[in-house]
Every structure is written in C-alpha cells, then in structure tokens.
GROMACS .gro file of C-alpha atoms in nm:
model
  476
    1MET     CA    1   0.763   4.671  -3.985
    2GLY     CA    2   0.677   4.438  -3.737
    3VAL     CA    3   0.443   4.783  -3.611
    4GLU     CA    4   0.248   4.834  -3.874
    5GLN     CA    5   0.129   4.467  -3.976
    6ALA     CA    6   0.057   4.459  -3.613
    7LYS     CA    7  -0.170   4.732  -3.659
    8SER     CA    8  -0.285   4.617  -3.980
    9GLY     CA    9  -0.437   4.236  -3.781
   10PHE     CA   10  -0.548   4.365  -3.528
   11GLN     CA   11  -0.791   4.597  -3.811
   12GLN     CA   12  -0.870   4.315  -4.002
   13ARG     CA   13  -1.014   4.065  -3.675
   14THR     CA   14  -1.202   4.394  -3.566
   15ASN     CA   15  -1.340   4.389  -3.938
   16GLU     CA   16  -1.432   4.024  -3.909
   17ASN     CA   17  -1.604   4.064  -3.573
   18GLN     CA   18  -1.813   4.355  -3.690
   19THR     CA   19  -1.933   4.155  -3.971
   20ALA     CA   20  -2.063   3.834  -3.773
   21TYR     CA   21  -2.201   4.082  -3.540
   22ILE     CA   22  -2.378   4.224  -3.829
   23GLN     CA   23  -2.494   3.897  -3.993
   24GLY     CA   24  -2.651   3.756  -3.605
   25GLU     CA   25  -2.826   4.061  -3.572
   26SER     CA   26  -2.968   4.057  -3.900
   27GLU     CA   27  -3.061   3.677  -3.811
   28GLU     CA   28  -3.208   3.752  -3.513
   29ARG     CA   29  -3.400   4.045  -3.697
   30GLY     CA   30  -3.549   3.808  -3.985
   31TRP     CA   31  -3.659   3.519  -3.723
   32ALA     CA   32  -3.835   3.791  -3.493
   33SER     CA   33  -3.983   3.925  -3.816
   34ARG     CA   34  -4.107   3.588  -3.895
   35LEU     CA   35  -4.194   3.512  -3.524
   36LEU     CA   36  -4.405   3.854  -3.523
   37GLU     CA   37  -4.565   3.742  -3.883
   38ASN     CA   38  -4.697   3.409  -3.769
   39SER     CA   39  -4.808   3.577  -3.458
   40LEU     CA   40  -5.023   3.824  -3.605
   41LEU     CA   41  -5.131   3.562  -3.834
   42TYR     CA   42  -5.305   3.344  -3.585
   43ALA     CA   43  -5.355   3.648  -3.363
   44GLU     CA   44  -5.706   3.543  -3.302
   45VAL     CA   45  -5.602   3.180  -3.250
   46LYS     CA   46  -5.556   3.096  -2.853
   47GLU     CA   47  -5.218   2.920  -2.784
   48GLY     CA   48  -5.147   2.598  -2.842
   49GLU     CA   49  -5.442   2.525  -3.091
   50ILE     CA   50  -5.319   2.479  -3.463
   51LEU     CA   51  -5.518   2.559  -3.794
   52PRO     CA   52  -5.598   2.327  -4.040
   53PRO     CA   53  -5.393   2.298  -4.368
   54THR     CA   54  -5.694   2.435  -4.541
   55ILE     CA   55  -5.763   2.684  -4.313
   56GLN     CA   56  -5.389   2.768  -4.357
   57ARG     CA   57  -5.347   2.801  -4.743
   58LEU     CA   58  -5.695   3.032  -4.734
   59MET     CA   59  -5.567   3.240  -4.434
   60LYS     CA   60  -5.241   3.259  -4.639
   61GLY     CA   61  -5.249   3.633  -4.778
   62TYR     CA   62  -5.591   3.682  -4.689
   63ASN     CA   63  -5.672   4.064  -4.575
   64LYS     CA   64  -5.997   4.095  -4.368
   65TYR     CA   65  -6.034   4.450  -4.381
   66LEU     CA   66  -6.086   4.430  -4.749
   67ARG     CA   67  -6.398   4.356  -4.892
   68PRO     CA   68  -6.461   4.079  -5.156
   69PHE     CA   69  -6.448   4.158  -5.519
   70PHE     CA   70  -6.268   4.523  -5.410
   71ASP     CA   71  -6.133   4.641  -5.730
   72ASN     CA   72  -6.438   4.417  -5.915
   73GLY     CA   73  -6.837   4.599  -5.851
   74PRO     CA   74  -6.980   4.570  -5.531
   75VAL     CA   75  -6.999   4.221  -5.310
   76THR     CA   76  -7.433   4.061  -5.317
   77VAL     CA   77  -7.520   3.948  -4.932
   78GLY     CA   78  -7.830   3.763  -4.895
   79MET     CA   79  -8.016   3.750  -4.618
   80SER     CA   80  -8.322   3.511  -4.460
   81LEU     CA   81  -8.460   3.583  -4.084
   82ASP     CA   82  -8.613   3.314  -3.844
   83ILE     CA   83  -8.798   3.486  -3.610
   84ALA     CA   84  -8.787   3.240  -3.276
   85SER     CA   85  -9.035   3.464  -3.033
   86ILE     CA   86  -9.144   3.818  -3.019
   87ASP     CA   87  -9.141   3.808  -2.626
   88THR     CA   88  -9.297   4.154  -2.558
   89ILE     CA   89  -9.453   4.427  -2.755
   90SER     CA   90  -9.494   4.756  -2.542
   91GLU     CA   91  -9.767   5.048  -2.598
   92ILE     CA   92  -9.605   5.236  -2.323
   93ASN     CA   93  -9.266   5.246  -2.522
   94MET     CA   94  -9.363   5.153  -2.871
   95ASP     CA   95  -9.112   4.881  -2.894
   96TYR     CA   96  -9.122   4.539  -2.936
   97THR     CA   97  -8.856   4.327  -2.864
   98ALA     CA   98  -8.775   3.994  -3.060
   99THR     CA   99  -8.533   3.726  -3.077
  100ILE     CA  100  -8.437   3.635  -3.422
  101PHE     CA  101  -8.201   3.391  -3.660
  102LEU     CA  102  -8.000   3.620  -3.850
  103ARG     CA  103  -7.843   3.458  -4.191
  104GLN     CA  104  -7.641   3.630  -4.426
  105ARG     CA  105  -7.437   3.466  -4.793
  106TRP     CA  106  -7.205   3.620  -4.941
  107THR     CA  107  -6.921   3.490  -5.188
  108ASP     CA  108  -6.569   3.577  -5.165
  109GLU     CA  109  -6.343   3.474  -5.387
  110ARG     CA  110  -6.018   3.455  -5.212
  111LEU     CA  111  -6.182   3.162  -5.012
  112VAL     CA  112  -6.200   2.904  -5.299
  113PHE     CA  113  -6.110   2.589  -5.219
  114GLU     CA  114  -6.068   2.233  -5.348
  115GLY     CA  115  -6.368   2.022  -5.257
  116ASN     CA  116  -6.702   1.885  -5.258
  117LYS     CA  117  -6.798   1.946  -4.885
  118SER     CA  118  -6.778   2.264  -4.727
  119LEU     CA  119  -6.612   2.369  -4.396
  120SER     CA  120  -6.812   2.389  -4.044
  121LEU     CA  121  -6.594   2.594  -3.873
  122ASP     CA  122  -6.606   2.750  -3.479
  123GLY     CA  123  -6.823   3.064  -3.490
  124ARG     CA  124  -6.459   3.227  -3.293
  125LEU     CA  125  -6.297   3.191  -3.649
  126VAL     CA  126  -6.533   3.434  -3.827
  127GLU     CA  127  -6.292   3.679  -3.632
  128LEU     CA  128  -6.015   3.595  -3.926
  129LEU     CA  129  -6.279   3.669  -4.249
  130TRP     CA  130  -6.467   4.005  -4.332
  131VAL     CA  131  -6.810   4.001  -4.279
  132PRO     CA  132  -7.089   4.271  -4.331
  133ASP     CA  133  -7.121   4.534  -4.114
  134THR     CA  134  -7.504   4.492  -4.074
  135PHE     CA  135  -7.720   4.670  -3.785
  136ILE     CA  136  -8.070   4.632  -3.697
  137VAL     CA  137  -8.215   5.037  -3.766
  138ASP     CA  138  -8.368   5.129  -3.502
  139SER     CA  139  -8.327   4.932  -3.257
  140LYS     CA  140  -8.316   5.012  -2.872
  141LYS     CA  141  -8.109   4.778  -2.767
  142SER     CA  142  -7.984   4.474  -2.915
  143PHE     CA  143  -7.733   4.143  -2.744
  144LEU     CA  144  -7.599   3.812  -2.918
  145HIS     CA  145  -7.687   3.505  -2.707
  146ASP     CA  146  -7.322   3.351  -2.559
  147ILE     CA  147  -7.435   3.083  -2.363
  148THR     CA  148  -7.242   2.884  -2.331
  149VAL     CA  149  -7.051   2.997  -2.613
  150GLU     CA  150  -7.164   3.289  -2.873
  151ASN     CA  151  -7.367   3.145  -3.118
  152ARG     CA  152  -7.281   3.252  -3.417
  153LEU     CA  153  -7.214   3.018  -3.693
  154ILE     CA  154  -6.981   3.003  -4.037
  155ARG     CA  155  -6.957   2.803  -4.269
  156ILE     CA  156  -6.737   2.795  -4.599
  157PHE     CA  157  -6.835   2.648  -4.945
  158PRO     CA  158  -6.595   2.558  -5.211
  159ASN     CA  159  -6.688   2.770  -5.492
  160GLY     CA  160  -6.596   3.076  -5.183
  161THR     CA  161  -6.916   3.146  -5.086
  162VAL     CA  162  -6.988   3.186  -4.682
  163LEU     CA  163  -7.301   3.125  -4.440
  164TYR     CA  164  -7.269   3.335  -4.171
  165ALA     CA  165  -7.536   3.279  -3.889
  166LEU     CA  166  -7.615   3.476  -3.555
  167ARG     CA  167  -7.909   3.438  -3.263
  168ILE     CA  168  -8.021   3.795  -3.145
  169THR     CA  169  -8.232   3.923  -2.903
  170THR     CA  170  -8.290   4.298  -2.995
  171THR     CA  171  -8.563   4.562  -2.894
  172VAL     CA  172  -8.731   4.772  -3.205
  173ALA     CA  173  -8.885   5.098  -3.215
  174CYS     CA  174  -9.275   5.098  -3.375
  175ASN     CA  175  -9.410   5.344  -3.424
  176MET     CA  176  -9.775   5.276  -3.310
  177ASP     CA  177 -10.129   5.414  -3.424
  178LEU     CA  178 -10.386   5.411  -3.087
  179THR     CA  179 -10.664   5.574  -3.169
  180LYS     CA  180 -10.844   5.274  -3.242
  181TYR     CA  181 -10.734   5.094  -2.924
  182PRO     CA  182 -10.843   4.844  -2.852
  183MET     CA  183 -10.954   4.767  -3.183
  184ASP     CA  184 -10.627   4.837  -3.374
  185LYS     CA  185 -10.382   4.701  -3.592
  186GLN     CA  186 -10.039   4.798  -3.568
  187THR     CA  187  -9.811   4.721  -3.884
  188CYS     CA  188  -9.422   4.679  -3.761
  189THR     CA  189  -9.098   4.675  -3.960
  190LEU     CA  190  -8.734   4.524  -3.871
  191GLN     CA  191  -8.495   4.727  -4.124
  192LEU     CA  192  -8.149   4.573  -4.185
  193GLU     CA  193  -7.892   4.804  -4.321
  194SER     CA  194  -7.529   4.826  -4.409
  195TRP     CA  195  -7.351   5.116  -4.190
  196GLY     CA  196  -7.045   5.165  -4.369
  197TYR     CA  197  -7.053   5.024  -4.749
  198ASN     CA  198  -7.268   5.213  -4.940
  199ILE     CA  199  -7.450   5.069  -5.311
  200ASN     CA  200  -7.190   5.105  -5.506
  201ASP     CA  201  -6.982   4.842  -5.240
  202VAL     CA  202  -7.248   4.573  -5.091
  203MET     CA  203  -7.563   4.484  -5.241
  204PHE     CA  204  -7.845   4.268  -4.994
  205TYR     CA  205  -8.135   4.108  -5.096
  206TRP     CA  206  -8.401   3.889  -4.992
  207THR     CA  207  -8.263   3.499  -5.042
  208ARG     CA  208  -8.628   3.402  -5.119
  209GLY     CA  209  -8.839   3.642  -5.132
  210ASN     CA  210  -9.177   3.670  -4.884
  211GLU     CA  211  -9.086   3.300  -4.835
  212SER     CA  212  -8.697   3.427  -4.622
  213VAL     CA  213  -8.868   3.484  -4.325
  214SER     CA  214  -9.007   3.177  -4.116
  215GLY     CA  215  -9.167   3.167  -3.783
  216LEU     CA  216  -9.484   3.360  -3.772
  217ASP     CA  217  -9.750   3.062  -3.831
  218THR     CA  218  -9.600   2.911  -3.550
  219LEU     CA  219  -9.570   3.226  -3.314
  220GLN     CA  220  -9.824   3.261  -3.028
  221LEU     CA  221  -9.871   3.569  -2.878
  222ALA     CA  222 -10.056   3.673  -2.579
  223GLN     CA  223 -10.238   4.016  -2.701
  224TYR     CA  224 -10.207   3.972  -3.075
  225THR     CA  225 -10.226   3.802  -3.387
  226VAL     CA  226 -10.047   3.791  -3.696
  227GLU     CA  227 -10.222   3.888  -4.006
  228ASP     CA  228  -9.981   3.950  -4.248
  229HIS     CA  229  -9.605   3.948  -4.369
  230TYR     CA  230  -9.422   4.072  -4.683
  231THR     CA  231  -9.105   4.185  -4.733
  232SER     CA  232  -8.929   4.498  -4.917
  233VAL     CA  233  -8.574   4.607  -5.040
  234SER     CA  234  -8.516   4.962  -5.044
  235GLU     CA  235  -8.196   5.255  -5.014
  236ALA     CA  236  -8.108   5.448  -4.727
  237VAL     CA  237  -8.025   5.787  -4.814
  238TYR     CA  238  -7.811   6.004  -4.635
  239GLU     CA  239  -7.585   6.302  -4.644
  240THR     CA  240  -7.296   6.040  -4.666
  241GLY     CA  241  -7.419   5.851  -4.955
  242HIS     CA  242  -7.680   5.615  -5.048
  243TYR     CA  243  -7.723   5.243  -4.869
  244PRO     CA  244  -7.878   4.882  -4.956
  245ARG     CA  245  -8.166   4.829  -4.670
  246LEU     CA  246  -8.383   4.555  -4.613
  247VAL     CA  247  -8.760   4.544  -4.513
  248PHE     CA  248  -8.957   4.250  -4.308
  249HIS     CA  249  -9.315   4.395  -4.245
  250PHE     CA  250  -9.593   4.246  -4.050
  251GLU     CA  251  -9.880   4.317  -3.911
  252LEU     CA  252 -10.052   4.262  -3.541
  253LYS     CA  253 -10.405   4.260  -3.446
  254ARG     CA  254 -10.530   4.325  -3.137
  255SER     CA  255 -10.762   4.037  -2.967
  256ILE     CA  256 -11.032   4.201  -2.824
  257LEU     CA  257 -11.209   3.941  -2.608
  258TYR     CA  258 -10.952   3.996  -2.318
  259PHE     CA  259 -11.048   4.373  -2.298
  260ILE     CA  260 -11.432   4.283  -2.388
  261LEU     CA  261 -11.428   4.076  -1.995
  262GLU     CA  262 -11.178   4.358  -1.908
  263THR     CA  263 -11.329   4.672  -1.907
  264TYR     CA  264 -11.629   4.664  -2.083
  265VAL     CA  265 -11.868   4.409  -1.940
  266PRO     CA  266 -11.822   4.591  -1.585
  267SER     CA  267 -11.839   4.889  -1.762
  268SER     CA  268 -12.174   4.868  -1.953
  269LEU     CA  269 -12.282   4.663  -1.611
  270LEU     CA  270 -12.224   4.957  -1.396
  271VAL     CA  271 -12.418   5.155  -1.618
  272VAL     CA  272 -12.746   4.926  -1.603
  273LEU     CA  273 -12.671   4.904  -1.236
  274SER     CA  274 -12.713   5.285  -1.222
  275TRP     CA  275 -13.070   5.211  -1.371
  276VAL     CA  276 -13.184   5.018  -1.084
  277SER     CA  277 -13.285   5.339  -0.903
  278PHE     CA  278 -13.509   5.490  -1.164
  279TRP     CA  279 -13.720   5.206  -0.934
  280ILE     CA  280 -13.704   5.315  -0.605
  281SER     CA  281 -13.916   5.531  -0.466
  282LEU     CA  282 -13.825   5.868  -0.457
  283SER     CA  283 -13.842   5.918  -0.102
  284SER     CA  284 -13.587   5.699  -0.032
  285VAL     CA  285 -13.308   5.903  -0.083
  286PRO     CA  286 -13.040   5.750   0.160
  287ALA     CA  287 -13.105   5.446  -0.152
  288ARG     CA  288 -13.087   5.640  -0.419
  289ILE     CA  289 -12.744   5.881  -0.341
  290CYS     CA  290 -12.559   5.542  -0.272
  291ILE     CA  291 -12.645   5.383  -0.559
  292GLY     CA  292 -12.547   5.703  -0.754
  293VAL     CA  293 -12.208   5.803  -0.596
  294THR     CA  294 -12.138   5.411  -0.598
  295THR     CA  295 -12.183   5.356  -0.965
  296VAL     CA  296 -11.979   5.720  -0.999
  297LEU     CA  297 -11.679   5.596  -0.779
  298THR     CA  298 -11.656   5.269  -0.937
  299MET     CA  299 -11.653   5.388  -1.276
  300THR     CA  300 -11.372   5.640  -1.188
  301THR     CA  301 -11.182   5.380  -1.048
  302LEU     CA  302 -11.241   5.123  -1.384
  303MET     CA  303 -11.127   5.508  -1.590
  304MET     CA  304 -10.808   5.487  -1.426
  305GLY     CA  305 -10.715   5.110  -1.432
  306ALA     CA  306 -10.764   5.113  -1.787
  307ARG     CA  307 -10.494   5.378  -1.831
  308THR     CA  308 -10.234   5.207  -1.631
  309SER     CA  309 -10.150   5.018  -1.908
  310LEU     CA  310 -10.127   5.297  -2.180
  311PRO     CA  311  -9.908   5.618  -2.273
  312ASN     CA  312 -10.027   5.893  -2.039
  313ALA     CA  313  -9.852   6.178  -2.310
  314ASN     CA  314 -10.055   6.088  -2.583
  315CYS     CA  315 -10.202   6.329  -2.854
  316PHE     CA  316 -10.541   6.145  -2.964
  317ILE     CA  317 -10.813   5.954  -2.770
  318LYS     CA  318 -10.836   5.622  -2.774
  319ALA     CA  319 -11.181   5.426  -2.860
  320ILE     CA  320 -11.170   5.247  -2.503
  321ASP     CA  321 -11.147   5.598  -2.342
  322VAL     CA  322 -11.444   5.700  -2.583
  323TYR     CA  323 -11.662   5.401  -2.465
  324LEU     CA  324 -11.556   5.502  -2.046
  325GLY     CA  325 -11.653   5.838  -2.156
  326ILE     CA  326 -12.023   5.723  -2.281
  327CYS     CA  327 -12.080   5.472  -1.931
  328PHE     CA  328 -11.936   5.803  -1.712
  329SER     CA  329 -12.158   6.007  -1.875
  330PHE     CA  330 -12.465   5.792  -1.859
  331ILE     CA  331 -12.382   5.673  -1.476
  332PHE     CA  332 -12.343   6.063  -1.373
  333GLY     CA  333 -12.640   6.129  -1.579
  334ALA     CA  334 -12.898   5.874  -1.384
  335LEU     CA  335 -12.725   6.046  -1.025
  336ILE     CA  336 -12.836   6.438  -1.228
  337GLU     CA  337 -13.212   6.304  -1.248
  338TYR     CA  338 -13.222   6.216  -0.936
  339ALA     CA  339 -13.130   6.537  -0.839
  340VAL     CA  340 -13.365   6.677  -1.054
  341ALA     CA  341 -13.693   6.452  -0.956
  342HIS     CA  342 -13.577   6.540  -0.589
  343PHE     CA  343 -13.537   6.877  -0.642
  344CYS     CA  344 -13.900   6.912  -0.801
  345THR     CA  345 -14.060   6.710  -0.547
  346LEU     CA  346 -13.937   7.019  -0.281
  347THR     CA  347 -14.125   7.257  -0.482
  348HIS     CA  348 -14.460   7.070  -0.477
  349PRO     CA  349 -14.528   6.967  -0.087
  350ASP     CA  350 -14.847   6.719  -0.175
  351ALA     CA  351 -14.652   6.582  -0.446
  352HIS     CA  352 -14.664   6.260  -0.332
  353MET     CA  353 -15.010   6.240  -0.362
  354LEU     CA  354 -15.033   6.355  -0.729
  355MET     CA  355 -14.992   5.993  -0.828
  356TYR     CA  356 -15.334   5.925  -0.733
  357GLY     CA  357 -15.456   6.225  -0.800
  358HIS     CA  358 -15.609   6.040  -1.186
  359GLN     CA  359 -15.717   5.753  -1.010
  360MET     CA  360 -15.968   5.964  -0.798
  361HIS     CA  361 -16.087   6.185  -1.038
  362ASP     CA  362 -16.214   5.872  -1.232
  363MET     CA  363 -16.344   5.753  -0.917
  364ASP     CA  364 -16.487   6.062  -0.910
  365ASP     CA  365 -16.647   6.015  -1.296
  366GLU     CA  366 -16.794   5.678  -1.239
  367MET     CA  367 -16.999   5.821  -0.923
  368ASN     CA  368 -17.087   6.111  -1.143
  369GLY     CA  369 -17.241   5.882  -1.418
  370ILE     CA  370 -17.450   5.631  -1.197
  371VAL     CA  371 -17.575   5.943  -0.996
  372THR     CA  372 -17.636   6.104  -1.377
  373THR     CA  373 -17.853   5.716  -1.437
  374ILE     CA  374 -18.075   5.736  -1.112
  375SER     CA  375 -18.152   6.118  -1.201
  376THR     CA  376 -18.252   6.069  -1.570
  377HIS     CA  377 -18.488   5.738  -1.449
  378SER     CA  378 -18.625   5.958  -1.207
  379ASN     CA  379 -18.735   6.221  -1.385
  380ARG     CA  380 -18.914   5.940  -1.684
  381ALA     CA  381 -19.130   5.825  -1.403
  382LYS     CA  382 -19.189   6.221  -1.344
  383ARG     CA  383 -19.341   6.226  -1.634
  384ARG     CA  384 -19.566   5.915  -1.655
  385LYS     CA  385 -19.758   6.029  -1.350
  386GLU     CA  386 -19.766   6.396  -1.468
  387PRO     CA  387 -20.090   6.358  -1.653
  388ALA     CA  388 -20.287   6.166  -1.349
  389ILE     CA  389 -20.144   6.493  -1.150
  390THR     CA  390 -20.284   6.770  -1.392
  391SER     CA  391 -20.660   6.624  -1.348
  392THR     CA  392 -20.652   6.655  -0.962
  393PRO     CA  393 -20.538   6.960  -0.721
  394ALA     CA  394 -20.174   6.903  -0.630
  395PRO     CA  395 -20.090   6.898  -0.334
  396ALA     CA  396 -19.890   7.120  -0.166
  397SER     CA  397 -19.674   6.867  -0.084
  398ALA     CA  398 -19.607   6.783  -0.452
  399GLU     CA  399 -19.440   7.097  -0.528
  400LEU     CA  400 -19.148   6.987  -0.256
  401THR     CA  401 -19.144   6.694  -0.417
  402VAL     CA  402 -18.723   6.643  -0.456
  403SER     CA  403 -18.567   6.472  -0.722
  404PRO     CA  404 -18.288   6.275  -0.619
  405SER     CA  405 -18.065   6.417  -0.849
  406SER     CA  406 -18.136   6.752  -0.709
  407PRO     CA  407 -18.078   6.792  -0.295
  408SER     CA  408 -18.154   7.180  -0.369
  409GLY     CA  409 -18.477   7.081  -0.486
  410SER     CA  410 -18.407   7.246  -0.891
  411GLU     CA  411 -18.386   7.028  -1.233
  412PRO     CA  412 -18.061   6.965  -1.344
  413LYS     CA  413 -17.914   7.265  -1.532
  414PRO     CA  414 -17.757   7.172  -1.873
  415GLU     CA  415 -17.390   7.236  -1.892
  416VAL     CA  416 -17.315   7.590  -2.019
  417THR     CA  417 -17.032   7.590  -2.229
  418PRO     CA  418 -16.865   7.893  -2.245
  419PRO     CA  419 -16.715   8.030  -2.531
  420GLU     CA  420 -16.425   7.996  -2.682
  421PRO     CA  421 -16.182   8.303  -2.665
  422THR     CA  422 -16.190   8.477  -2.932
  423ASN     CA  423 -15.864   8.737  -2.898
  424TRP     CA  424 -15.528   8.611  -3.000
  425CYS     CA  425 -15.311   8.806  -2.717
  426LEU     CA  426 -15.481   8.548  -2.499
  427THR     CA  427 -15.392   8.248  -2.690
  428ALA     CA  428 -15.024   8.360  -2.748
  429LEU     CA  429 -15.045   8.380  -2.360
  430ALA     CA  430 -15.163   8.045  -2.331
  431THR     CA  431 -14.928   7.928  -2.570
  432LEU     CA  432 -14.637   8.082  -2.387
  433ARG     CA  433 -14.756   7.979  -2.045
  434LYS     CA  434 -14.720   7.629  -2.125
  435ILE     CA  435 -14.409   7.673  -2.282
  436LEU     CA  436 -14.228   7.802  -1.983
  437ARG     CA  437 -14.455   7.516  -1.816
  438PHE     CA  438 -14.236   7.264  -2.073
  439ILE     CA  439 -13.903   7.350  -2.042
  440SER     CA  440 -13.883   7.489  -1.637
  441CYS     CA  441 -13.936   7.202  -1.410
  442CYS     CA  442 -14.078   7.365  -1.143
  443HIS     CA  443 -14.371   7.351  -1.319
  444ILE     CA  444 -14.379   6.955  -1.332
  445GLU     CA  445 -14.697   6.873  -1.201
  446ASN     CA  446 -14.580   6.480  -1.133
  447PRO     CA  447 -14.170   6.490  -1.049
  448HIS     CA  448 -14.298   6.074  -1.058
  449HIS     CA  449 -14.313   6.092  -1.425
  450ILE     CA  450 -13.977   6.214  -1.406
  451ASP     CA  451 -13.884   5.801  -1.276
  452ASN     CA  452 -14.142   5.660  -1.545
  453TYR     CA  453 -13.941   5.848  -1.853
  454SER     CA  454 -13.648   5.770  -1.810
  455ARG     CA  455 -13.620   5.380  -1.732
  456VAL     CA  456 -13.766   5.420  -2.120
  457THR     CA  457 -13.486   5.688  -2.214
  458PHE     CA  458 -13.141   5.602  -2.048
  459PRO     CA  459 -13.195   5.238  -2.234
  460LEU     CA  460 -13.247   5.351  -2.537
  461SER     CA  461 -13.006   5.632  -2.562
  462PHE     CA  462 -12.772   5.362  -2.412
  463VAL     CA  463 -12.834   5.051  -2.658
  464ILE     CA  464 -12.864   5.313  -2.989
  465VAL     CA  465 -12.502   5.489  -2.862
  466ASN     CA  466 -12.339   5.155  -2.842
  467LEU     CA  467 -12.466   5.049  -3.216
  468LEU     CA  468 -12.259   5.364  -3.324
  469TYR     CA  469 -11.951   5.272  -3.142
  470TRP     CA  470 -11.925   4.936  -3.241
  471THR     CA  471 -12.020   4.998  -3.577
  472TYR     CA  472 -11.810   5.305  -3.614
  473TYR     CA  473 -11.480   5.156  -3.443
  474LEU     CA  474 -11.515   4.778  -3.616
  475TYR     CA  475 -11.614   4.899  -3.975
  476PHE     CA  476 -11.476   5.205  -4.043
   0.00000   0.00000   0.00000
C-alpha cells in the first residue's frame, strides 16, 4: 500500500509540473506573438518613435497591400503637375530632362477620422499607406530628390482623402521631326500610367483639366519658347489589359535668332566674299585662286561645325543642311567660273587685247567719217571749177590732180553689197556654226565677258534662291 501511494503521489506531482510548464510556455508564446504583432505594426517607424493616437487608430487593422474600395469598384486618382524646370532638350538623344512636382489625390475609406483639420505627416510614413503605382511612360532615367530628406508630402483629410506629392527629375524620350531644323516646332509629351492596376481597379483623371499643369508660363528656355500645352485622358492597351493613362502635351518652337547669327549670316558673307574675284583681273591667278580656295575651305569647316550638335544617323535632310549646301554650291561655282574663264583665255593668246578691240573699231569709224567728209567737200569744189576748165584746154597737170580722199588718183567707188546667199545649206551651216560657238567656251570671243556676266547672274540667282528657301520653310 505504501509503495502504491508513493507512486500515485509522484505521478500527481509530475502532472502538475507538466501543466505548469505548458501554461508558462503558452504565456511566453502569447507574449512573443503580441510582440511580433506590434513590431510588424510599427516596422516602418524608427526605434524610439511613437505614433500619435489618431494615427494608431487609423493604422489598426489597415492593410497597405489592398487598395481602397477593394470590393466596391475602382478607386479614382486625380493628378496635377507643376513644371519646375526643363533643364535640357537634346536633339542628339531626342529627349528632354524636366523637374516636376507630381501631386496625386484619392479617397481611402479606411482613413476617415473625426475632426475638421487635415493631418500633415512626415513623408517617411507613406510606407504605411497604400499609394498608386504611377510611373512615367517613355522615361529613360528618373530619381526622387532626397536632400535633405526625401521630397515627399503626405496629407490626410477627415473624409479620407489623401494628398501625395513628389518632386521628381526625369529624362523622357521625345520623338522629333528635324526636317525644318532650325525653323521647326516639336511636340513632346509627359505620360502618366498605372503599372499594375487596370481600369477596373484604378481610374486616372486631371483635377482641373488643362489648368492641372502650371509653371510653363514663367519657364525660360535657352533655344525654345512654349507655344501651347494641353492635357488628355486615354487608355493604354497591352496584352495584359487596359490601363489608365494621362497625357500632357506641350509644343516647343525653336528660336532661330541664334542660328541666323551663328550659321546663316557667316555662310551668306562667304558667298558674297567669293564674288570679289569677279572684279579681279584674269591675269591675277594667285589672288583669285586664294579667294576661291579659302572660301571653299571655310565653308566646309562651317558645315562640319553645324552638324556636330545634330544626330548623324538620321534619314532626313534638315533645312540648315539645304542652306549650307546652297551656299557651298555658289562658292564652288565661283571657283569653277574662274577656271573656265582662265581656260578660255589660254585658248585665245591675244585675248587681253580684245577688250580694246571695240574701242579701236569705234575710233577707226570716226576717222573714216572725217576723211569721207573732207573728200565730199573737195568733190563739190571741183565740180564748181569744171565749167571754167572745159573752156580752155586742160593742162597735163590737171589730169594728174589727186583728190584728197583718193591717194591712188581715182574717184571713190561706191561699196558693192554682196548678194545674199540663197542656198539653204549655207544658211543651215551658218546657224550651226553660231550654235556651236555659243555652246563651246573655246569659241568665246572675249573671255573677259564671263566675269561681266557673273557679276550679275551670281548675285541675282542667290537672291532668288534665298526668297524661295525662306518662303518654303517659314510658310509651308
């Protein structure tokens, strides 16, 4: 009996110890679970920081991984932009870099609280809330400013409306048509879209229409002016569904004054400088060659410098390339003009005397006129004396009287006009000979006339081409 009682007492004490151990272990587990729950609830809060009671009540049971109105239709997100600056616009990379303030508004029924004042929270507390997964379409590189802290704003209103603002610098692609560069206009866009929520979950809208974007009126750009801007709402269609998208369009017009002073005026002056050679004698070979070669090389350098700021691998010809090509053609044409004129001079060894030929011919005509007048007066005087001379026998010396205009002692004979050719073959040959003489530079009678014609044709042609160029690219 004593042994059995001892065994039963030992067994009873063992059971009591096990029960106490189990109860203690359950209490420890409960305390650990409560500690883990609290650590998960305030995981985003730094150690030593305590949330206000209002925020604690709002965060109790809040799941940031579920969107508002999860089972009651899509949540509407209103957006507005403030363009702080447009830093660069690159034609080479076809993009622009801008700093913007992006503001998003939506209503979360789980954040409704009593009161009439909004709660402005630290931006770091945004990690405790659900926020839209908005991203910038066509963005090449973006970052959120974090000096001195992350530039984020979070504000909660009593009715559950949440205001979330960010300061972002982004580089966005912009497809440009440089056909009329530098007289071009470019239309760039800034597109905001939801990454994972389709139109059944989230809807985007501009809060104030076209006035939702501000800051462009006071924006100062280096080479552009903002002519127009507007907003639109659309949907992005992908294989995974339809997603909400907001688009901001802005039109940029390039300022042409810089290019006029940098490219157009120097190239036009080089063309005018090449015309100076038309007033230099054909015999001054070094002077004319020096002007021609110098202007050609300078124009080539100017053309290469104008292309450094533009994309090389493009499939279209720009307006500035057309103008530089026109100027280069006129400069090169002036150099070719001297080569042709000099070659024609070499084919005419006495060409330097031809310029005086017409003057000498005019002087000969004047002298012949004077001699003819003197001869006419002498003949009239002789006719008056003929009646008196016929009454007496004429001396032998009278027969030898020589007229001043007739050194050979004979009267001037009237010129005999040769009969016009009646053979049509001779006429055709003469016409063909004239055509060949006009076409072939080797048959130019006076090479100095080439410079005389060039002094008129080159400037006149350049003015006409300029009128056509500027009319087309400015008005068409």
